[in-house]
PDB file of C-alpha atoms in Angstrom:
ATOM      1  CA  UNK A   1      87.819 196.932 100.272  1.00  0.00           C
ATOM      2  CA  UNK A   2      85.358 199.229  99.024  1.00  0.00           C
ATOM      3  CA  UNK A   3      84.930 200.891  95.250  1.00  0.00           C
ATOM      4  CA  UNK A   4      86.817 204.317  96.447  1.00  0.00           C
ATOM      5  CA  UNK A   5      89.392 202.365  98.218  1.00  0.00           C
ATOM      6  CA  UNK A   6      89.996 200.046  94.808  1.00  0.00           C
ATOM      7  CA  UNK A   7      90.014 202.952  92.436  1.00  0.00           C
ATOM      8  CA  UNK A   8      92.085 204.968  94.429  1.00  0.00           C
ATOM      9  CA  UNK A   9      94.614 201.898  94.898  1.00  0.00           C
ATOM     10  CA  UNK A  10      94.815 201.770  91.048  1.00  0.00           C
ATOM     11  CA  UNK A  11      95.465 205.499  90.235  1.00  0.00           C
ATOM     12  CA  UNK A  12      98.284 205.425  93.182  1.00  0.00           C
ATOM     13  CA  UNK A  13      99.990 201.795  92.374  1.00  0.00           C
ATOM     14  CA  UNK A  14     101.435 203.228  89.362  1.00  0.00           C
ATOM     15  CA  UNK A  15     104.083 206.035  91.257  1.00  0.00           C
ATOM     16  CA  UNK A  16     103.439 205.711  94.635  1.00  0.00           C
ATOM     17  CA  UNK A  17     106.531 203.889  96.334  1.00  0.00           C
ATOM     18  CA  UNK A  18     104.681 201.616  98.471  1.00  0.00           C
ATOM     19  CA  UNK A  19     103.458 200.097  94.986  1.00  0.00           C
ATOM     20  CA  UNK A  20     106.421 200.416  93.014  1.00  0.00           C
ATOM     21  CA  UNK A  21     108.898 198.650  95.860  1.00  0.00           C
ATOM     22  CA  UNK A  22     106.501 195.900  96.243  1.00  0.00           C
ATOM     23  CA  UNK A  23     106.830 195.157  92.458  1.00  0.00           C
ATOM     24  CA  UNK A  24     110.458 195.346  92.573  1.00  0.00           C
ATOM     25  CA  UNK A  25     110.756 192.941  95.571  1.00  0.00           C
ATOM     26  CA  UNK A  26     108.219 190.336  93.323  1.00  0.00           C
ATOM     27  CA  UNK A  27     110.384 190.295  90.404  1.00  0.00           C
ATOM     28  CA  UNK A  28     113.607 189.192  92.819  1.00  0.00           C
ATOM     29  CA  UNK A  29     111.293 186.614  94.121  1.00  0.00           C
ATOM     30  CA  UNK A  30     110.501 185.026  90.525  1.00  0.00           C
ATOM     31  CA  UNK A  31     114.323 185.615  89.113  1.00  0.00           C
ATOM     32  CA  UNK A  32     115.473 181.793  88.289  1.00  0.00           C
ATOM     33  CA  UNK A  33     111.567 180.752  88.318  1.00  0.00           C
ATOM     34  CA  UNK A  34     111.297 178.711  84.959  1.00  0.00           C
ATOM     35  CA  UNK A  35     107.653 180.689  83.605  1.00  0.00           C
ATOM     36  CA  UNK A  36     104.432 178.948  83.619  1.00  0.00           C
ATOM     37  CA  UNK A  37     100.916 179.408  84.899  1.00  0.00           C
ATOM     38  CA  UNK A  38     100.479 181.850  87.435  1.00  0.00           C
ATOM     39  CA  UNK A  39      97.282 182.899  89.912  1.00  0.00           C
ATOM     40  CA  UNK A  40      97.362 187.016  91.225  1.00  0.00           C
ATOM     41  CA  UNK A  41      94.556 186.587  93.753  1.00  0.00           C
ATOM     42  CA  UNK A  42      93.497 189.865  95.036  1.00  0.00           C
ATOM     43  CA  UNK A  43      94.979 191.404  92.025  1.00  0.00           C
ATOM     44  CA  UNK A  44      93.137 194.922  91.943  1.00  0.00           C
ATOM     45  CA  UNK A  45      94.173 196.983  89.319  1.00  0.00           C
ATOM     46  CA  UNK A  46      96.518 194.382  88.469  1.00  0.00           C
ATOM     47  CA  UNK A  47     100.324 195.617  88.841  1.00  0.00           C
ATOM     48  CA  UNK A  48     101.598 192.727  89.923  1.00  0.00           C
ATOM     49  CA  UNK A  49      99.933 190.235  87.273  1.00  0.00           C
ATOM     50  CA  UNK A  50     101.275 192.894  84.895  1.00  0.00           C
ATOM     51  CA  UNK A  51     105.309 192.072  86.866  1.00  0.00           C
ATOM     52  CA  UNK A  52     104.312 188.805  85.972  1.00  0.00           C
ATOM     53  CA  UNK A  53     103.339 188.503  82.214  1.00  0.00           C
ATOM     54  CA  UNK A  54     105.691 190.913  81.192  1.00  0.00           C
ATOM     55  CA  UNK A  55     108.499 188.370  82.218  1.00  0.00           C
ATOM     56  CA  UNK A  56     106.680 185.515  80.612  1.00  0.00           C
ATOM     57  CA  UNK A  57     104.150 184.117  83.137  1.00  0.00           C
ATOM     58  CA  UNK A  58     100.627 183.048  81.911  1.00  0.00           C
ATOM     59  CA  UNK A  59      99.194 185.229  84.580  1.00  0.00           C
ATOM     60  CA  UNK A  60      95.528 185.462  85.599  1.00  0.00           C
ATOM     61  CA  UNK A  61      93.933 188.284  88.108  1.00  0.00           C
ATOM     62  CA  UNK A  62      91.591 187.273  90.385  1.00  0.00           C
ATOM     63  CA  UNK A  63      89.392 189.611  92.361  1.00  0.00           C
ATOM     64  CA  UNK A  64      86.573 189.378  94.175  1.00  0.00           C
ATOM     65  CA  UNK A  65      84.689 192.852  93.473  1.00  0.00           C
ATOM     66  CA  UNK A  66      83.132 193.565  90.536  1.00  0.00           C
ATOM     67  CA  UNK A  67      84.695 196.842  90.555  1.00  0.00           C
ATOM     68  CA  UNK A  68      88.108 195.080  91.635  1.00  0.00           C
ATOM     69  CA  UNK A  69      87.639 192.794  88.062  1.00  0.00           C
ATOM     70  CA  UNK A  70      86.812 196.132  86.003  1.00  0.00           C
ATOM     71  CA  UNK A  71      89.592 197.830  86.447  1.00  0.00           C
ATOM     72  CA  UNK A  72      92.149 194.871  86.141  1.00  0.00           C
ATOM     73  CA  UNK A  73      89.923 194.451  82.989  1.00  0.00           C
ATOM     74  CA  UNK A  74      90.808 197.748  81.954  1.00  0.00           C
ATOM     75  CA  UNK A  75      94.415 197.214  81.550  1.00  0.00           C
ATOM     76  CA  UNK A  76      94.139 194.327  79.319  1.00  0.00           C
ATOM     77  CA  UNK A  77      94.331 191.917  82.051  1.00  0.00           C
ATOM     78  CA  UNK A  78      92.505 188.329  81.694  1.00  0.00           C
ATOM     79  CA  UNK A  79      90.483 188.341  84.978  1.00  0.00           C
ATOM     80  CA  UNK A  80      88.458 186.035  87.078  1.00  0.00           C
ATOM     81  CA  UNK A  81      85.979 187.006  89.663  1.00  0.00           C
ATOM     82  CA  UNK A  82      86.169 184.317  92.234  1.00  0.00           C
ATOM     83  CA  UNK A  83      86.154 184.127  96.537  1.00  0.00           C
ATOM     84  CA  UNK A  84      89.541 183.277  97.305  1.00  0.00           C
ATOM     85  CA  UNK A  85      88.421 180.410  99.781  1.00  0.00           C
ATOM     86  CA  UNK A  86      86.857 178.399  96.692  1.00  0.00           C
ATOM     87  CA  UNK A  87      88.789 178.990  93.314  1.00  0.00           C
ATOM     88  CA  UNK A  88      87.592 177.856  89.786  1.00  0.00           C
ATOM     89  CA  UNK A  89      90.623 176.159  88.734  1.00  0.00           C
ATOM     90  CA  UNK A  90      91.723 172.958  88.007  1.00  0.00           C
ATOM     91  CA  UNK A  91      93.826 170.710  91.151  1.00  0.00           C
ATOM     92  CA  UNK A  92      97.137 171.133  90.137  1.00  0.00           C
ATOM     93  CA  UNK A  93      96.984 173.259  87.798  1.00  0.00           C
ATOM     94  CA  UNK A  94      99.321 175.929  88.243  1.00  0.00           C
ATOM     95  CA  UNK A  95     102.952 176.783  88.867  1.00  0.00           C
ATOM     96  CA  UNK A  96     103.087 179.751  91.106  1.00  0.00           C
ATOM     97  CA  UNK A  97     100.400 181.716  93.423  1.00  0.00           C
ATOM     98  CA  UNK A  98     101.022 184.802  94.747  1.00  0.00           C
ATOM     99  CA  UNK A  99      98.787 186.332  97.670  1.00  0.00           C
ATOM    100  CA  UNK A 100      99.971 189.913  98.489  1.00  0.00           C
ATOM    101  CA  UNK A 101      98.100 192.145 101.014  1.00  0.00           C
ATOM    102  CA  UNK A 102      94.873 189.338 100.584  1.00  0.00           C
ATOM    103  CA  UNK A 103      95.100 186.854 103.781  1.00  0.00           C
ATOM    104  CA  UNK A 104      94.680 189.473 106.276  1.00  0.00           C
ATOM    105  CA  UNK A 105      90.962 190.233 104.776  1.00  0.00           C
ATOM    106  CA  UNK A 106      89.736 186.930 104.516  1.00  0.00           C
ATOM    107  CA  UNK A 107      87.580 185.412 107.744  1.00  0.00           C
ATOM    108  CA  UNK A 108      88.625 181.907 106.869  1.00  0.00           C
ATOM    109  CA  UNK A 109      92.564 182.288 105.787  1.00  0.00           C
ATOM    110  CA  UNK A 110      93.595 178.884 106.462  1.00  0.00           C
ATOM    111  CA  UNK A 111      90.695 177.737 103.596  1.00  0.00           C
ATOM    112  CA  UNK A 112      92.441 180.230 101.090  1.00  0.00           C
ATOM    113  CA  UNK A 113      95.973 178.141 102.134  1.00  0.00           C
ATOM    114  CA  UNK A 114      93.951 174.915 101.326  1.00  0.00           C
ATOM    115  CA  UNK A 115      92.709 176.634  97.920  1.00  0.00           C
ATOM    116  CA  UNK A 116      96.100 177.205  96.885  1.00  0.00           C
ATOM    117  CA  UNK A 117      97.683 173.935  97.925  1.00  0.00           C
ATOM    118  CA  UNK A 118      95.396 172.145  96.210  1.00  0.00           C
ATOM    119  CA  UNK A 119      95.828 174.418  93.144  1.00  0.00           C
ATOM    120  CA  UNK A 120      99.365 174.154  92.621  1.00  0.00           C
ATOM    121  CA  UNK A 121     101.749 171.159  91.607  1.00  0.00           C
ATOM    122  CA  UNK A 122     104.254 169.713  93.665  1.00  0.00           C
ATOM    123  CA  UNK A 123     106.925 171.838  94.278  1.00  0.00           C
ATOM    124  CA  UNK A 124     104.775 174.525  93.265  1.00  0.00           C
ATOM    125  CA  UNK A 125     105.080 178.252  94.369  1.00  0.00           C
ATOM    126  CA  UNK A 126     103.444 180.462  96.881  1.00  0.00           C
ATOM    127  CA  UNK A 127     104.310 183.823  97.339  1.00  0.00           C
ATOM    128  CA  UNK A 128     102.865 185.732 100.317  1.00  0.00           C
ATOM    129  CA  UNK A 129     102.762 189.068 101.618  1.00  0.00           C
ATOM    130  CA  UNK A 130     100.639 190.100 104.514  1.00  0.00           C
ATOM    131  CA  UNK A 131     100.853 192.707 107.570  1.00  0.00           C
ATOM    132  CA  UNK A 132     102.667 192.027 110.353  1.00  0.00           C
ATOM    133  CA  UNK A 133     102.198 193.166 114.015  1.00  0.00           C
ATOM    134  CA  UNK A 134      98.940 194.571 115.908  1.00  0.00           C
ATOM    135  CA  UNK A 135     100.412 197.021 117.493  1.00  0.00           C
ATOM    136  CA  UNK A 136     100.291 198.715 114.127  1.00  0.00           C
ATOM    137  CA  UNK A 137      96.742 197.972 113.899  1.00  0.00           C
ATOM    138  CA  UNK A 138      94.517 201.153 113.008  1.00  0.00           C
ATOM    139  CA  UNK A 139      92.067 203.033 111.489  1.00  0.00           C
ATOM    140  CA  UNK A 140      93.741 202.478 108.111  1.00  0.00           C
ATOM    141  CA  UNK A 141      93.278 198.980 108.475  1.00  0.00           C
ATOM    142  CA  UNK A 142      89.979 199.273 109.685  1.00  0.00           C
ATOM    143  CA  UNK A 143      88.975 201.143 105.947  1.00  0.00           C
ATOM    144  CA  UNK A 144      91.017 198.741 103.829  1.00  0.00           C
ATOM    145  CA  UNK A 145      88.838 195.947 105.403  1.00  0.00           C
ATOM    146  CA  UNK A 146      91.745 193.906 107.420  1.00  0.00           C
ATOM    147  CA  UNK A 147      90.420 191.010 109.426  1.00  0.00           C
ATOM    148  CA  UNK A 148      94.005 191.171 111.451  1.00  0.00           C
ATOM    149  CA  UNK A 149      97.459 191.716 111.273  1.00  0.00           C
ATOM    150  CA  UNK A 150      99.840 188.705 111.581  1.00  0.00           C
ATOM    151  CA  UNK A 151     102.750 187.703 114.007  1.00  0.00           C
ATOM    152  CA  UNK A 152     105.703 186.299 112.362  1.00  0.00           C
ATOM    153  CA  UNK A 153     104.899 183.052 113.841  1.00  0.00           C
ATOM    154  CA  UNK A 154     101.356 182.668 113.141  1.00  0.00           C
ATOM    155  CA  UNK A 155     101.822 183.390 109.058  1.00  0.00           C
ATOM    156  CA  UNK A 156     104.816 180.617 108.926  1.00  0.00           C
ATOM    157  CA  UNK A 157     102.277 178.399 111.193  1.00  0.00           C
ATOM    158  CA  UNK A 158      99.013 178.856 108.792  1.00  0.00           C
ATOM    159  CA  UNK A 159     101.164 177.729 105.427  1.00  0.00           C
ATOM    160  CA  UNK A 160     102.923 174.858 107.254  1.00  0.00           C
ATOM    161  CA  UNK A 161      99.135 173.687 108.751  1.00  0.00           C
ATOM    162  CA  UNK A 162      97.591 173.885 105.006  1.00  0.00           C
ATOM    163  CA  UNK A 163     101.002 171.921 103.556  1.00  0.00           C
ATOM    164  CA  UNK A 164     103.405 174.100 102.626  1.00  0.00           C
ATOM    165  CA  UNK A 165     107.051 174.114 103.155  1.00  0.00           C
ATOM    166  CA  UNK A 166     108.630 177.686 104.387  1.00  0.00           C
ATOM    167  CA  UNK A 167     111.662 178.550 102.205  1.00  0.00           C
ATOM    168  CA  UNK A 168     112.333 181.806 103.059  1.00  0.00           C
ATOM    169  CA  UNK A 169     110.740 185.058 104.838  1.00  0.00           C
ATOM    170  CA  UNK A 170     111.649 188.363 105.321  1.00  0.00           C
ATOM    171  CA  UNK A 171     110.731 191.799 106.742  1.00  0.00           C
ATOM    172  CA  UNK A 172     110.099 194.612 104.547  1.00  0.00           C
ATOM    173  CA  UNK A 173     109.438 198.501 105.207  1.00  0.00           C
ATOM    174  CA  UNK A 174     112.132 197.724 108.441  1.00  0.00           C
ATOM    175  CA  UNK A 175     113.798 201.354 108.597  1.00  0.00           C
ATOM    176  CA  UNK A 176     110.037 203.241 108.069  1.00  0.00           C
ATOM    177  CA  UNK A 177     108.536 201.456 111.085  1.00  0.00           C
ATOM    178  CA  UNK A 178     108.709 204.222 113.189  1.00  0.00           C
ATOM    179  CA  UNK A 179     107.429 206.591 110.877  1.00  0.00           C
ATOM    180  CA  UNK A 180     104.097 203.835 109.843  1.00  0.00           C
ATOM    181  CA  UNK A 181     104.025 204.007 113.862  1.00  0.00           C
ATOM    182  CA  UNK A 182     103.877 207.117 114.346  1.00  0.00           C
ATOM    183  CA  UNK A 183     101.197 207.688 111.244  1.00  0.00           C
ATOM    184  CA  UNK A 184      99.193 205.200 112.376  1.00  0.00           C
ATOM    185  CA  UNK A 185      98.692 206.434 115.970  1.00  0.00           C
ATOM    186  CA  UNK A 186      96.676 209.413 114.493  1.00  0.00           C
ATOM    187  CA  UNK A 187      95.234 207.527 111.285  1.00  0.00           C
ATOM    188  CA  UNK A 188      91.467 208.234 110.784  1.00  0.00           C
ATOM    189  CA  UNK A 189      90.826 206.431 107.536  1.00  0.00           C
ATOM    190  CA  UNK A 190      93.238 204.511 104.913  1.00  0.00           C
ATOM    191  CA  UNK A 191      96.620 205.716 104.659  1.00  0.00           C
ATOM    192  CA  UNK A 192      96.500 205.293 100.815  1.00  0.00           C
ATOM    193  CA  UNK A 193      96.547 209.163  99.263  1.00  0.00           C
ATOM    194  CA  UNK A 194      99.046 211.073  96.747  1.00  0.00           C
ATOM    195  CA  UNK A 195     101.950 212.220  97.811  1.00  0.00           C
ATOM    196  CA  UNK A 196     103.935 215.150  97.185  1.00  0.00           C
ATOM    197  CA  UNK A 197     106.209 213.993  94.276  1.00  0.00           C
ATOM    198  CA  UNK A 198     109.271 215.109  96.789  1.00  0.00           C
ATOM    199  CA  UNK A 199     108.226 213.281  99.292  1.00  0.00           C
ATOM    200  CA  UNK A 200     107.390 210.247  97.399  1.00  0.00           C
ATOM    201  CA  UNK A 201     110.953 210.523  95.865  1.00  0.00           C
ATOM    202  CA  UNK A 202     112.372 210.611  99.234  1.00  0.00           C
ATOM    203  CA  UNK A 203     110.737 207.310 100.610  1.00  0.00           C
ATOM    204  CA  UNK A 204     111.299 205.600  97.484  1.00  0.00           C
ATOM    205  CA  UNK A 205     114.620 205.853  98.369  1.00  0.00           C
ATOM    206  CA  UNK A 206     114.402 204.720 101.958  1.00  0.00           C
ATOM    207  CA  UNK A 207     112.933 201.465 100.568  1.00  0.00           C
ATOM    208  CA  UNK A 208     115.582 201.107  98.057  1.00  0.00           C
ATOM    209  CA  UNK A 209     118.390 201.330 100.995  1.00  0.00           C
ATOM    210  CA  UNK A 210     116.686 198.741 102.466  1.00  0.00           C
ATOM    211  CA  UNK A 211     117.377 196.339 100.105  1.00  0.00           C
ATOM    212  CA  UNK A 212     121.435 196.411 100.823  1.00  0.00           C
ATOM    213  CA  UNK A 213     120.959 196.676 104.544  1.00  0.00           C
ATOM    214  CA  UNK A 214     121.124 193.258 106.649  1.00  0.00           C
ATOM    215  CA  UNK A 215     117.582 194.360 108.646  1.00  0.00           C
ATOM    216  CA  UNK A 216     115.516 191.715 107.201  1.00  0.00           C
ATOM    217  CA  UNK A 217     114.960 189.889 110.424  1.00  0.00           C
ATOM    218  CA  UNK A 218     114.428 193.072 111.916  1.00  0.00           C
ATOM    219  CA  UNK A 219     110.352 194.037 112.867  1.00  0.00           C
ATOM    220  CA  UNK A 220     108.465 195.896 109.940  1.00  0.00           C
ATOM    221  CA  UNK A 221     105.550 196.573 108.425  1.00  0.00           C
ATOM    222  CA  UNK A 222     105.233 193.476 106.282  1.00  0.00           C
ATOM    223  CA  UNK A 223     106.673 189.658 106.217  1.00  0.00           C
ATOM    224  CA  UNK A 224     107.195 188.524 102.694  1.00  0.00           C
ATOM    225  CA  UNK A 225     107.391 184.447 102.609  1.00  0.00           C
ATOM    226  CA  UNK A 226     108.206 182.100  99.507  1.00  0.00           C
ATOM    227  CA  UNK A 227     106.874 178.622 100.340  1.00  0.00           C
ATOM    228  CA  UNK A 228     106.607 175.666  97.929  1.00  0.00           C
ATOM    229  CA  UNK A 229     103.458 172.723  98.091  1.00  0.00           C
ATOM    230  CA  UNK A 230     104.962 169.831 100.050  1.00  0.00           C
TER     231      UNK A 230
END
């Protein structure tokens, strides 16, 4: 992801309901989660390492970019610039790693999984969130730098091959399929741009129907998955 496409991701994670859902749906995943050390790779601006510390996590960003780093930086974060295939940290070192929206740009994924195995202790959480389906693949993902999209099967398949166990997985962004569909079809660029407050409020609210509504098995956008280090 380029400079434009990190800053911009940082001015809009703050409101924009794509951002805001996705930090509701990681603090469910970490209820009952005694605190400990914690990795955010891919972290950008940081609003998930913020979720996080803020509930008690020793939580460390790590971004590639330089420009990635400064603006996690910015907001107090600590930070680590690292490749996510090769991480500085101690084997077993940590208690939870979270990888949201980060597999699908790496050449080498299944390294990353090996990364993180080897980084975590037993029983030891990974939390993963990547885009599902190539049929949705477009321009956006093109200018967000996405090596591919993922079928349900071949995400739960990479974790198992690099030793993890699958707890759980679930759709997410189910009922605004259609509408990403739809977007996507005519998409000449990333799909990451304000919104018209209105409009923002209105899918914000989508989302949060979601949440009661049993369509989690259902095709979306993205497959959440909480796995643990076998």
């Amino acid at each position: 992801m380029d400079r434009s496409e990190v800053s911009k991701l940082t001015r809009l994670e703050e409101r924009h309901w794509w951002y805001a859902e996705r930090r509701h749906i990681l603090a469910r995943l970490i209820e009952g989660l005694a605190p400990g050390r914690a990795l955010d790779i891919g972290a950008a601006g940081g609003g998930n390492t913020r979720v996080l510390r803020d509930r008690g996590w020793q939580a460390v960003a790590l971004e590639y970019t330089r420009d990635g780093a400064a603006e996690a930086a910015t907001r107090g974060l600590p930070v680590t610039r690292a490749d996510a295939t090769s991480l500085p940290f101690a084997t077993g070192s940590l208690d939870l790693v979270m990888a949201f929206d980060l597999l699908e740009h790496l050449g080498d994924d299944a390294a990353c999984v090996r990364e993180v195995h080897r980084l975590l202790r037993p029983r030891g959480t990974f939390l993963v969130a990547v885009p599902v389906d190539m049929a949705l693949w477009s321009e956006h993902d093109v200018a967000v730098g996405h090596v591919r999209r993922y079928t349900r099967g071949q995400i739960r398949n990479l974790l198992q091959a690099g030793g993890f166990q699958v707890e759980r997985r679930f759709a997410w962004n189910v009922l605004l399929r259609p509408v990403v569909a739809i977007r996507r079809r005519s998409s000449r660029g990333s799909d990451l741009e304000e919104l018209h407050p209105l409009v923002n409020l209105a899918l914000r609210a989508v989302v949060a129907v979601e949440r009661h509504l049993p369509v989690r098995d259902l095709p979306g956008v993205t497959e959440f998955l909480v796995a643990r280090r076998r």
